[in-house]
mmCIF file with all atom_site columns, C-alpha atoms in Angstrom:
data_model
loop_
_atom_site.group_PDB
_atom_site.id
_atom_site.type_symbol
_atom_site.label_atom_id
_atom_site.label_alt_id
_atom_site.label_comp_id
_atom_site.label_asym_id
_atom_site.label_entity_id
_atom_site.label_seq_id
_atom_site.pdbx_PDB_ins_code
_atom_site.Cartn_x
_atom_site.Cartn_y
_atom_site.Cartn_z
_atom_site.occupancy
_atom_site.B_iso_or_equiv
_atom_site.pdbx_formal_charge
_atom_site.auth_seq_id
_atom_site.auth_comp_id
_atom_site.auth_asym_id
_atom_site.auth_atom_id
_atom_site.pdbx_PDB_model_num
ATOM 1   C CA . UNK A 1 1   ? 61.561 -9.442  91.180  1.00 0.00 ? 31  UNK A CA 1
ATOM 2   C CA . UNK A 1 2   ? 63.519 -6.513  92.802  1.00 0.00 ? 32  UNK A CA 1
ATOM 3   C CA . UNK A 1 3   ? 62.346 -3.910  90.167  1.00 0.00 ? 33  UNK A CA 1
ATOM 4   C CA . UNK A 1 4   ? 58.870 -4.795  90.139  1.00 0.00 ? 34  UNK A CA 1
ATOM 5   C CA . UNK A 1 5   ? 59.041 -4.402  94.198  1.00 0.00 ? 35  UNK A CA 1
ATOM 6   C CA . UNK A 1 6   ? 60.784 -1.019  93.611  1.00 0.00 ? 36  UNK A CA 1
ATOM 7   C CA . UNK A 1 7   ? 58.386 0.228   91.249  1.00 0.00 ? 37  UNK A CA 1
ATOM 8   C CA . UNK A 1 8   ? 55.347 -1.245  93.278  1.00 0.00 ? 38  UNK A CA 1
ATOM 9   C CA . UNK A 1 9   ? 56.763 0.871   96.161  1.00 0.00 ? 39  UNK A CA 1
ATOM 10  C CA . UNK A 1 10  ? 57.572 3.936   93.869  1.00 0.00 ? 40  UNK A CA 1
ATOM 11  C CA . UNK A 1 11  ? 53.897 4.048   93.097  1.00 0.00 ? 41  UNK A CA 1
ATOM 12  C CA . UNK A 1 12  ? 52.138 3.181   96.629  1.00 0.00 ? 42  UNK A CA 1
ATOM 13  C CA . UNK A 1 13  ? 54.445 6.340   97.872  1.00 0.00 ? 43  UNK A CA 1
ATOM 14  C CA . UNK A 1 14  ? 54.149 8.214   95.057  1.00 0.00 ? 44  UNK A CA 1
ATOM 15  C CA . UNK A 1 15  ? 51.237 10.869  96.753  1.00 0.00 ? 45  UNK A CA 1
ATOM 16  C CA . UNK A 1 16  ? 52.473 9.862   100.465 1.00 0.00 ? 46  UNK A CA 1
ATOM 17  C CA . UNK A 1 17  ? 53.319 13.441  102.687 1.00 0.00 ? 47  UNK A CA 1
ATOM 18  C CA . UNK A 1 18  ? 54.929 13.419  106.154 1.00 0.00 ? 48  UNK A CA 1
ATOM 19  C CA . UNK A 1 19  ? 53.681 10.465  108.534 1.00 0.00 ? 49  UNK A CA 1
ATOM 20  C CA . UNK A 1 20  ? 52.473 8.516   105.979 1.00 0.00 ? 50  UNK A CA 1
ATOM 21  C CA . UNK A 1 21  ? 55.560 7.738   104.455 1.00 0.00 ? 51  UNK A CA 1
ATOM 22  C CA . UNK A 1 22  ? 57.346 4.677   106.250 1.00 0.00 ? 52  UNK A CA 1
ATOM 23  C CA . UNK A 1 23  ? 60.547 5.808   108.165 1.00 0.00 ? 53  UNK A CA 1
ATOM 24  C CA . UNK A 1 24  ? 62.679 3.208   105.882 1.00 0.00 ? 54  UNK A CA 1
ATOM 25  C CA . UNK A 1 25  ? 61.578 4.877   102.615 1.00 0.00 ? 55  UNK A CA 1
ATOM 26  C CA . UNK A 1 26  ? 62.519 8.390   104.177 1.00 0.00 ? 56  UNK A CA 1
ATOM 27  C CA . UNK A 1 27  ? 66.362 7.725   104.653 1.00 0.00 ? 57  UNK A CA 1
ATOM 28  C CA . UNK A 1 28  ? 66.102 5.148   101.066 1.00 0.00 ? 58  UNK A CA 1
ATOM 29  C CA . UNK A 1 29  ? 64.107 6.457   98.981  1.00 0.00 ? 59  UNK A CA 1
ATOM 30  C CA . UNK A 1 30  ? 62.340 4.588   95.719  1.00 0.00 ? 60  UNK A CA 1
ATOM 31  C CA . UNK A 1 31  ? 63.265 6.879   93.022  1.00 0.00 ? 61  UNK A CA 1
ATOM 32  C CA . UNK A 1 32  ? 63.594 6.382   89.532  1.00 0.00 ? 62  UNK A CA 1
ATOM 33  C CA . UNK A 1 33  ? 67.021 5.602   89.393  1.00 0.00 ? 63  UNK A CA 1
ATOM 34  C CA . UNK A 1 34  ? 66.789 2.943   92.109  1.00 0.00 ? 64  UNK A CA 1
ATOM 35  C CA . UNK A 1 35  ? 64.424 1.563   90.165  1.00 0.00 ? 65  UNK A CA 1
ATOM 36  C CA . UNK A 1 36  ? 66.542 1.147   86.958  1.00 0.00 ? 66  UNK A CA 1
ATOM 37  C CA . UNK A 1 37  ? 69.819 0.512   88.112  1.00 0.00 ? 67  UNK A CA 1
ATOM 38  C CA . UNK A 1 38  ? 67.811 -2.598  90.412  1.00 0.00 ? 68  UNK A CA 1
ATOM 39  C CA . UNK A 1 39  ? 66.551 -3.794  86.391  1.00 0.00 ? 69  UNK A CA 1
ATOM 40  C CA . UNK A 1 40  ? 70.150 -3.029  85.293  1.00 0.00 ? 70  UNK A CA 1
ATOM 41  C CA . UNK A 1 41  ? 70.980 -5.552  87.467  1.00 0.00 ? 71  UNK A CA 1
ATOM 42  C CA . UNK A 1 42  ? 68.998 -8.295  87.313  1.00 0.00 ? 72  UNK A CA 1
ATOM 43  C CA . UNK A 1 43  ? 69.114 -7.923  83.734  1.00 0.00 ? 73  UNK A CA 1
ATOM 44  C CA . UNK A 1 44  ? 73.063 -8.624  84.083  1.00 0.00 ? 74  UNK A CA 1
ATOM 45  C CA . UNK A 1 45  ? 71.924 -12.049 86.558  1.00 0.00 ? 75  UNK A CA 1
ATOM 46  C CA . UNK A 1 46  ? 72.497 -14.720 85.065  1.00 0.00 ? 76  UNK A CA 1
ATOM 47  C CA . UNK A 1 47  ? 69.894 -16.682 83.746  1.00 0.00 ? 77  UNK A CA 1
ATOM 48  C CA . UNK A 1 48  ? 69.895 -20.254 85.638  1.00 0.00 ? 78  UNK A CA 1
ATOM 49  C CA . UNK A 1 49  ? 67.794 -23.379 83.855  1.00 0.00 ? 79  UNK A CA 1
ATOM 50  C CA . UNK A 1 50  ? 66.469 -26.113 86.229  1.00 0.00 ? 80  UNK A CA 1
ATOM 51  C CA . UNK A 1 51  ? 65.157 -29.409 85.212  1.00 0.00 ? 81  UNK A CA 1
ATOM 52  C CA . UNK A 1 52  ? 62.630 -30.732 86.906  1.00 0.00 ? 82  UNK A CA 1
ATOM 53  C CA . UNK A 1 53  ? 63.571 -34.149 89.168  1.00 0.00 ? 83  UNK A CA 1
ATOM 54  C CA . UNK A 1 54  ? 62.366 -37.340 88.717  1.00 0.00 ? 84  UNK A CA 1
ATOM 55  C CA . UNK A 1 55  ? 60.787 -36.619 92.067  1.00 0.00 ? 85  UNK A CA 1
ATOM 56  C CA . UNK A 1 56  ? 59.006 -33.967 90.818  1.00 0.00 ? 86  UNK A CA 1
ATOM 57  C CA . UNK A 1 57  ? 57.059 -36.675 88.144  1.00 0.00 ? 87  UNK A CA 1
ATOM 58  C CA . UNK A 1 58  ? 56.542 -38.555 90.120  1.00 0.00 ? 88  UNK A CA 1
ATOM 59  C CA . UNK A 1 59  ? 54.089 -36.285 92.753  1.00 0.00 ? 89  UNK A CA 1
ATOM 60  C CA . UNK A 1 60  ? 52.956 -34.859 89.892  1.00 0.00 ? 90  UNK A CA 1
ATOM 61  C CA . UNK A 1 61  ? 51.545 -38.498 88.475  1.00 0.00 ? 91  UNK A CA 1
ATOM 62  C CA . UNK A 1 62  ? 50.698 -39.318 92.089  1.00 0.00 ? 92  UNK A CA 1
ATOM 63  C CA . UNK A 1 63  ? 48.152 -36.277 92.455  1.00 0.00 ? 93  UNK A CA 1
ATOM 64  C CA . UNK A 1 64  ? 46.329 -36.730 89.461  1.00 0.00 ? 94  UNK A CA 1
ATOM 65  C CA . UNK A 1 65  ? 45.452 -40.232 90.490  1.00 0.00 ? 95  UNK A CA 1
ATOM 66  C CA . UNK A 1 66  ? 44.568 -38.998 93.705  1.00 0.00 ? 96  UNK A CA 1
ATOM 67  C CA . UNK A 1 67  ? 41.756 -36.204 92.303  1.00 0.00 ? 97  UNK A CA 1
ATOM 68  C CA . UNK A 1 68  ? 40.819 -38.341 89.209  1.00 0.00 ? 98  UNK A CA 1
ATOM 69  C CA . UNK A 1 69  ? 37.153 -38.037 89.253  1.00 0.00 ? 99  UNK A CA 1
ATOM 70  C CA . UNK A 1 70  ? 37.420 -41.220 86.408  1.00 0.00 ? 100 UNK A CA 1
ATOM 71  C CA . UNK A 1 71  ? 39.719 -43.441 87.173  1.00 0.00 ? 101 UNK A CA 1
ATOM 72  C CA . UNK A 1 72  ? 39.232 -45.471 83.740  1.00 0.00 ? 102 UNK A CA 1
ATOM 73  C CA . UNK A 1 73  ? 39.382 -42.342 81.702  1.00 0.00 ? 103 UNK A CA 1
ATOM 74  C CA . UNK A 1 74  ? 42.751 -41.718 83.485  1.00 0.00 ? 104 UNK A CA 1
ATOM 75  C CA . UNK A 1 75  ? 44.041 -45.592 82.654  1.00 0.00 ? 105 UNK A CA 1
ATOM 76  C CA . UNK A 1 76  ? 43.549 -44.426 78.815  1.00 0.00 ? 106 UNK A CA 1
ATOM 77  C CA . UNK A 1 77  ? 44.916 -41.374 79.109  1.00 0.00 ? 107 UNK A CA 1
ATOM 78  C CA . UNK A 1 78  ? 48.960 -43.205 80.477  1.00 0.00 ? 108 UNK A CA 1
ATOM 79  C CA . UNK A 1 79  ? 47.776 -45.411 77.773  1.00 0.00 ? 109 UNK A CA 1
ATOM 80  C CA . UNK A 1 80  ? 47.497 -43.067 74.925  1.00 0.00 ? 110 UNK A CA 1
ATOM 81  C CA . UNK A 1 81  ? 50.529 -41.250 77.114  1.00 0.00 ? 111 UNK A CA 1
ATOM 82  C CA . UNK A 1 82  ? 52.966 -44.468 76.890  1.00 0.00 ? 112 UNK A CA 1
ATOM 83  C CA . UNK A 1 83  ? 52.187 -45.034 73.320  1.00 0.00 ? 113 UNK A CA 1
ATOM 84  C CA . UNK A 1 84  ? 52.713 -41.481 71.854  1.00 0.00 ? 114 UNK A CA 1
ATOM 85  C CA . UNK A 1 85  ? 56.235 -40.302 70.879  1.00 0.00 ? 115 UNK A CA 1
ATOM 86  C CA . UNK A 1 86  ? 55.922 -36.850 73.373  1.00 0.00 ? 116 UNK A CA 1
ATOM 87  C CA . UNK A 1 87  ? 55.905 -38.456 76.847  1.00 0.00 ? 117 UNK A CA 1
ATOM 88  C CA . UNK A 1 88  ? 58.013 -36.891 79.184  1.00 0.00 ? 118 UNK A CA 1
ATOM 89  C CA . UNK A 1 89  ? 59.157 -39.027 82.183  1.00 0.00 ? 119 UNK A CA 1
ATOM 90  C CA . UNK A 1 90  ? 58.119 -42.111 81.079  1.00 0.00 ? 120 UNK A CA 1
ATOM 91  C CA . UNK A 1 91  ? 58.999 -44.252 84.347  1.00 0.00 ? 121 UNK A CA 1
ATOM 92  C CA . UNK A 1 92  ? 56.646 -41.517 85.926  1.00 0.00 ? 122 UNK A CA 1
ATOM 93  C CA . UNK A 1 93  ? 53.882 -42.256 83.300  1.00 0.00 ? 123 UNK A CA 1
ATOM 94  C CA . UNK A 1 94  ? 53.906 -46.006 84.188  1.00 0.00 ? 124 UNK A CA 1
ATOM 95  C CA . UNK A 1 95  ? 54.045 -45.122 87.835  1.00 0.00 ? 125 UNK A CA 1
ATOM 96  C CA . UNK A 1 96  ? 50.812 -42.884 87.926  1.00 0.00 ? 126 UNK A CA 1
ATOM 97  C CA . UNK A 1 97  ? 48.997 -45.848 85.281  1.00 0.00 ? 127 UNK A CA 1
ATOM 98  C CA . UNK A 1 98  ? 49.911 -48.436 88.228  1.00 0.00 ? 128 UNK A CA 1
ATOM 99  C CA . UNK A 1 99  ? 48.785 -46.598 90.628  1.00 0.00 ? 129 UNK A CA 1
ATOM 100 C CA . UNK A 1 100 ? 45.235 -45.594 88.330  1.00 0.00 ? 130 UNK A CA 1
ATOM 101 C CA . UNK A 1 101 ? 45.140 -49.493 87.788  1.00 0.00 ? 131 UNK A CA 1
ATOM 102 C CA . UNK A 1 102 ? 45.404 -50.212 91.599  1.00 0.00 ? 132 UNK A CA 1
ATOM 103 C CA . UNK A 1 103 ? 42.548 -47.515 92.366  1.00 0.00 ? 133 UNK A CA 1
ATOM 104 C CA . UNK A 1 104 ? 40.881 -48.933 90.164  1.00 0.00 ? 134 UNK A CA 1
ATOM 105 C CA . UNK A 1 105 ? 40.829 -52.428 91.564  1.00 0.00 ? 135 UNK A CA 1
ATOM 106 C CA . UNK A 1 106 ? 43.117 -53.890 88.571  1.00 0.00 ? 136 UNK A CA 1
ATOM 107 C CA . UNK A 1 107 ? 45.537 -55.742 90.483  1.00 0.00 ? 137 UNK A CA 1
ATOM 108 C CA . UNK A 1 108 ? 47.016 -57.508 87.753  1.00 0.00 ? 138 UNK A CA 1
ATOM 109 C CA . UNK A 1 109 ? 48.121 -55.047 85.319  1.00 0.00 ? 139 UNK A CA 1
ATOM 110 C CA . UNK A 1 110 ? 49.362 -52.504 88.896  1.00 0.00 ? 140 UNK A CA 1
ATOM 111 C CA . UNK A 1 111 ? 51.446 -55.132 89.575  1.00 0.00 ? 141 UNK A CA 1
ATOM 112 C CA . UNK A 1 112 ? 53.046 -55.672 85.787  1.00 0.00 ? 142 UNK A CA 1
ATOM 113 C CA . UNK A 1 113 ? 53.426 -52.009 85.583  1.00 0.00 ? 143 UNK A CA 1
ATOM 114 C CA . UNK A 1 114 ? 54.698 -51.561 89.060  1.00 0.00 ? 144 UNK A CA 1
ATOM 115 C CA . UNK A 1 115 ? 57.230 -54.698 88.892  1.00 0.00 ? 145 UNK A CA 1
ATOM 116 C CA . UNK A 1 116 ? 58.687 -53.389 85.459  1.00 0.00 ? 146 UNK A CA 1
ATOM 117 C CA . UNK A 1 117 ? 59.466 -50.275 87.367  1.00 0.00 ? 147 UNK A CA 1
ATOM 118 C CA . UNK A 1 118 ? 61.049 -51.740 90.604  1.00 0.00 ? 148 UNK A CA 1
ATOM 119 C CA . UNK A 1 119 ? 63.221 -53.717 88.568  1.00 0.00 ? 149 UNK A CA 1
ATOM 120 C CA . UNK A 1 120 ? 64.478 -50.962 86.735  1.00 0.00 ? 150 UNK A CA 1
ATOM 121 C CA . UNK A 1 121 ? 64.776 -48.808 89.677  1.00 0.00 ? 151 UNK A CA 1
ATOM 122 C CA . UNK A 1 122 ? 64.337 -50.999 92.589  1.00 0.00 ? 152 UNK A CA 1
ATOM 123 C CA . UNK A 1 123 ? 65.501 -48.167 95.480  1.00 0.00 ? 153 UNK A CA 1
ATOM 124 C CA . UNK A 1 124 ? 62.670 -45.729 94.706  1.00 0.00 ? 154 UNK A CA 1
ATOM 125 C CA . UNK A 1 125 ? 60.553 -45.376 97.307  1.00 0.00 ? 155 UNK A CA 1
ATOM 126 C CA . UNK A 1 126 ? 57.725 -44.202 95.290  1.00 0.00 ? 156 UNK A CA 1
ATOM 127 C CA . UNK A 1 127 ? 57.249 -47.796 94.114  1.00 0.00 ? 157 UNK A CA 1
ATOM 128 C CA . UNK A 1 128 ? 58.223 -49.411 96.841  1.00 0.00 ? 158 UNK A CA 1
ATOM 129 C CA . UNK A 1 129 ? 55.215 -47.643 98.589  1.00 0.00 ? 159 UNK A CA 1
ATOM 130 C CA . UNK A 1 130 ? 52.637 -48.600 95.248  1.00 0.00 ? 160 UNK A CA 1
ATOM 131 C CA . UNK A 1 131 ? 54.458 -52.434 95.721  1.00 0.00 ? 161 UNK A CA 1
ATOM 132 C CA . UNK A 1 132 ? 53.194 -52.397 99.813  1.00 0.00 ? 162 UNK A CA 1
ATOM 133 C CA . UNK A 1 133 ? 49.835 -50.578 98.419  1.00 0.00 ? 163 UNK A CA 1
ATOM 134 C CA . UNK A 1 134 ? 49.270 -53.433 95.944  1.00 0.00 ? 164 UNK A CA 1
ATOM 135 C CA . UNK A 1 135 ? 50.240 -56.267 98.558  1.00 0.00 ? 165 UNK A CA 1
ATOM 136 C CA . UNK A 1 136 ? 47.995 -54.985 101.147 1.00 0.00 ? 166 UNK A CA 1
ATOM 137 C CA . UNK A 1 137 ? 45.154 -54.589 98.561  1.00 0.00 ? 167 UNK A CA 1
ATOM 138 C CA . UNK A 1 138 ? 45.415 -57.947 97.348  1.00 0.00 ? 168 UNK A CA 1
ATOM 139 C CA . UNK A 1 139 ? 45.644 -59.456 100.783 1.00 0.00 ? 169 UNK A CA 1
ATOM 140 C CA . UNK A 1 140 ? 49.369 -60.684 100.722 1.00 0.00 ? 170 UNK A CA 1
ATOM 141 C CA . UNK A 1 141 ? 50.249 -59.036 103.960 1.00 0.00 ? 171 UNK A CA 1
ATOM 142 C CA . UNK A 1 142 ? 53.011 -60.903 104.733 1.00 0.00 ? 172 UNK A CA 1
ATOM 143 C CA . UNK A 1 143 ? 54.746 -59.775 101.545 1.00 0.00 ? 173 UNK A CA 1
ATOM 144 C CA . UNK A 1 144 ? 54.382 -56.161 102.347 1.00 0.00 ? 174 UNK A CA 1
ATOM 145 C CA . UNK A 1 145 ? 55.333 -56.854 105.731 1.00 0.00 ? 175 UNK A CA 1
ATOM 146 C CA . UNK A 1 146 ? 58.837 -58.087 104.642 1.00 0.00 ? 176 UNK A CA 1
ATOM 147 C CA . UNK A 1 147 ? 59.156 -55.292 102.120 1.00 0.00 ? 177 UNK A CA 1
ATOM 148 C CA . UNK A 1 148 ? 58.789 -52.891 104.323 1.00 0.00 ? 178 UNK A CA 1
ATOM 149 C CA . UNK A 1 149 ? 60.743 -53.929 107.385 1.00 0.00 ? 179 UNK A CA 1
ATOM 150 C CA . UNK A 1 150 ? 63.229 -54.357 104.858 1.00 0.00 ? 180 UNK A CA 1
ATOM 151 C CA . UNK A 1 151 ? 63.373 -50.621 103.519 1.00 0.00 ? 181 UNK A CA 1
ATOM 152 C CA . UNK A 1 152 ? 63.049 -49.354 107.016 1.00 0.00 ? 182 UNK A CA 1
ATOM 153 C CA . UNK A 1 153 ? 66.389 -50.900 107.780 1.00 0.00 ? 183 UNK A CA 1
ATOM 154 C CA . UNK A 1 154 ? 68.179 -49.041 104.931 1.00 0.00 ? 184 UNK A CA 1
ATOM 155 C CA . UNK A 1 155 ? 65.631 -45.927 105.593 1.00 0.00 ? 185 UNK A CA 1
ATOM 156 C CA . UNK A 1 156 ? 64.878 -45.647 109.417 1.00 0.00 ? 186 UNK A CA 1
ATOM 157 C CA . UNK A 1 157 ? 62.994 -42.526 110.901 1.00 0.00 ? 187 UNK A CA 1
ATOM 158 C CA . UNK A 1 158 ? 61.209 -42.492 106.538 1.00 0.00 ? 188 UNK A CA 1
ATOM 159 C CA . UNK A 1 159 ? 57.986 -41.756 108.601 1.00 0.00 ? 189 UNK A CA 1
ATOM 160 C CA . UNK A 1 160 ? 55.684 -42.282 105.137 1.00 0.00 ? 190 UNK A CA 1
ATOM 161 C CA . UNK A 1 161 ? 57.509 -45.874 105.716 1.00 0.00 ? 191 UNK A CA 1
ATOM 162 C CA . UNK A 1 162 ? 56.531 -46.154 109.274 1.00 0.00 ? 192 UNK A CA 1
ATOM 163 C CA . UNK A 1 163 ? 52.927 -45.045 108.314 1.00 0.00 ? 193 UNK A CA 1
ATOM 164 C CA . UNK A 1 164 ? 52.915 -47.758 105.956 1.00 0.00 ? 194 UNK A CA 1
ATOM 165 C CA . UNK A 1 165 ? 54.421 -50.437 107.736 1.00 0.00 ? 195 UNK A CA 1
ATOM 166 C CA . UNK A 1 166 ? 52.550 -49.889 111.106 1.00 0.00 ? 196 UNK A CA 1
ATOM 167 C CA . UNK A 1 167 ? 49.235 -49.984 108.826 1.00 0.00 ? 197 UNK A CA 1
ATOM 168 C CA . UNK A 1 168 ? 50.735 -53.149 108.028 1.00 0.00 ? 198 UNK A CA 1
ATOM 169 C CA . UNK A 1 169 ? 51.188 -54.661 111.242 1.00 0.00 ? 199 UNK A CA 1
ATOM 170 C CA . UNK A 1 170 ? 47.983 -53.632 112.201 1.00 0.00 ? 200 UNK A CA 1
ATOM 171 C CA . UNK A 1 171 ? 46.255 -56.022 109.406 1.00 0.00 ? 201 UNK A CA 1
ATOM 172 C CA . UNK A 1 172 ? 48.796 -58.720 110.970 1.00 0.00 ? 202 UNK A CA 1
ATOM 173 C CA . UNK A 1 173 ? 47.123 -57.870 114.263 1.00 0.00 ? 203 UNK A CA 1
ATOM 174 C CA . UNK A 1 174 ? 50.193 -57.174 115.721 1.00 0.00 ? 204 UNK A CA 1
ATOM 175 C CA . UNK A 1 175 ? 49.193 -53.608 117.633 1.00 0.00 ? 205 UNK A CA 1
ATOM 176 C CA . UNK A 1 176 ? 51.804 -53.704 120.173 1.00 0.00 ? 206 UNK A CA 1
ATOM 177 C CA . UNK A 1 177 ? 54.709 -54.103 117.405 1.00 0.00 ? 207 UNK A CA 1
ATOM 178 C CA . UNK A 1 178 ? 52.992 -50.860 115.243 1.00 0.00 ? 208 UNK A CA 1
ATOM 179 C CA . UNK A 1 179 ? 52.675 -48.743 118.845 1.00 0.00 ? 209 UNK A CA 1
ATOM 180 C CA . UNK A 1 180 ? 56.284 -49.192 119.461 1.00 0.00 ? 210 UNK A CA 1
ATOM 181 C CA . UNK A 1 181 ? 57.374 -48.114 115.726 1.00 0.00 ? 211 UNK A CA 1
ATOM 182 C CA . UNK A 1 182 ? 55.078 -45.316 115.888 1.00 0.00 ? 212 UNK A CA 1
ATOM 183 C CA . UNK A 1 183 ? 56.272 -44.100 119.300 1.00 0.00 ? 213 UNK A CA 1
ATOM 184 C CA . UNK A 1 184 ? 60.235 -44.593 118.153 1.00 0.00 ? 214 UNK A CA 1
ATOM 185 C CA . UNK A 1 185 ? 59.884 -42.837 114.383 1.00 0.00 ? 215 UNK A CA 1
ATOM 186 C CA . UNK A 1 186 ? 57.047 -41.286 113.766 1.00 0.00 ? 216 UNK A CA 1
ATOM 187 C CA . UNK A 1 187 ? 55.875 -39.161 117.029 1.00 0.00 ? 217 UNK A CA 1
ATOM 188 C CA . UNK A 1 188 ? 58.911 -38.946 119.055 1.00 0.00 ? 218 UNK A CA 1
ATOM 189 C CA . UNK A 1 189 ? 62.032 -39.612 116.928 1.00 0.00 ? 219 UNK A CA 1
#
């Protein structure tokens, strides 16, 4: 990145006279040799691999459900995914297909996918959020309710678990109890 700022410099000063050339530039200039002793260098950097997170899956599955323009062509497609021999985070797969399969108004097959995953991974918010989705969408307020007051204890101040939970109470018509969370977590932690 250095080099290529150098030599983008180098050639924005290159016909520059006088005022026009920035004071900096005057007492360090971009010359040549800067230039290739700053590629000299980076060449000698060492070169650092970084695998992606299971976080980073996981967002990715979660925005193409949310700007699906088909949500049944997307339930095939995590189908044909799962099934072929090239998948690449699979829990992440099965998360996005829940999720395409709650859109979608398929609460059975959300909530096989979805369990599957929370039993294999039953901390991860990301499901615990689909679980709440799936609960509230299938009228079993009470259930999400529980789950999420219970995650809030191990994860206070998780505002996307406030949200969630104070949507929650609100259903339960319990206003008062979602103003106070709101007011202690979410605007003025």
């Amino acid at each position: 990145a250095m080099p290529d700022f150098f030599q983008r410099m180098h050639q924005a000063t290159r016909f520059a006279q006088g005022n026009d050339i920035p004071a900096y530039l005057k007492t360090h200039p971009v010359t040549l040799d800067r230039i290739s002793d700053s590629s000299h260098r980076a060449d000698q950097y060492p070169k650092s691999q970084h695998g992606s997170s299971p976080h980073y899956f996981l967002v990715k599955e979660q925005l193409r459900v949310k700007v699906a323009r088909d949500t049944r062509e997307l339930i095939h497609y995590y189908q044909d995914a799962l099934r072929s021999d090239t998948r690449e985070y699979e829990p992440a797969l099965r998360y996005g297909l829940a999720n395409a399969f709650l859109n979608n108004g398929e609460w059975e097959p959300a909530g096989r996918e979805i369990q599957q995953l929370r039993q294999q991974f039953p901390d991860e918010l990301f499901y615990v959020f689909t679980q709440a989705r799936l609960y509230l969408a299938t009228g079993r307020h009470e259930n999400a309710e529980q789950l999420l007051r219970d995650k809030l204890s191990l994860h206070p101040g998780n505002q996307t678990l406030s949200l969630l939970y104070a949507d929650t109470l609100l259903r339960l018509n319990r206003a008062d109890q979602a103003r106070k969370l709101l007011q202690d977590s979410v605007c003025c932690p």
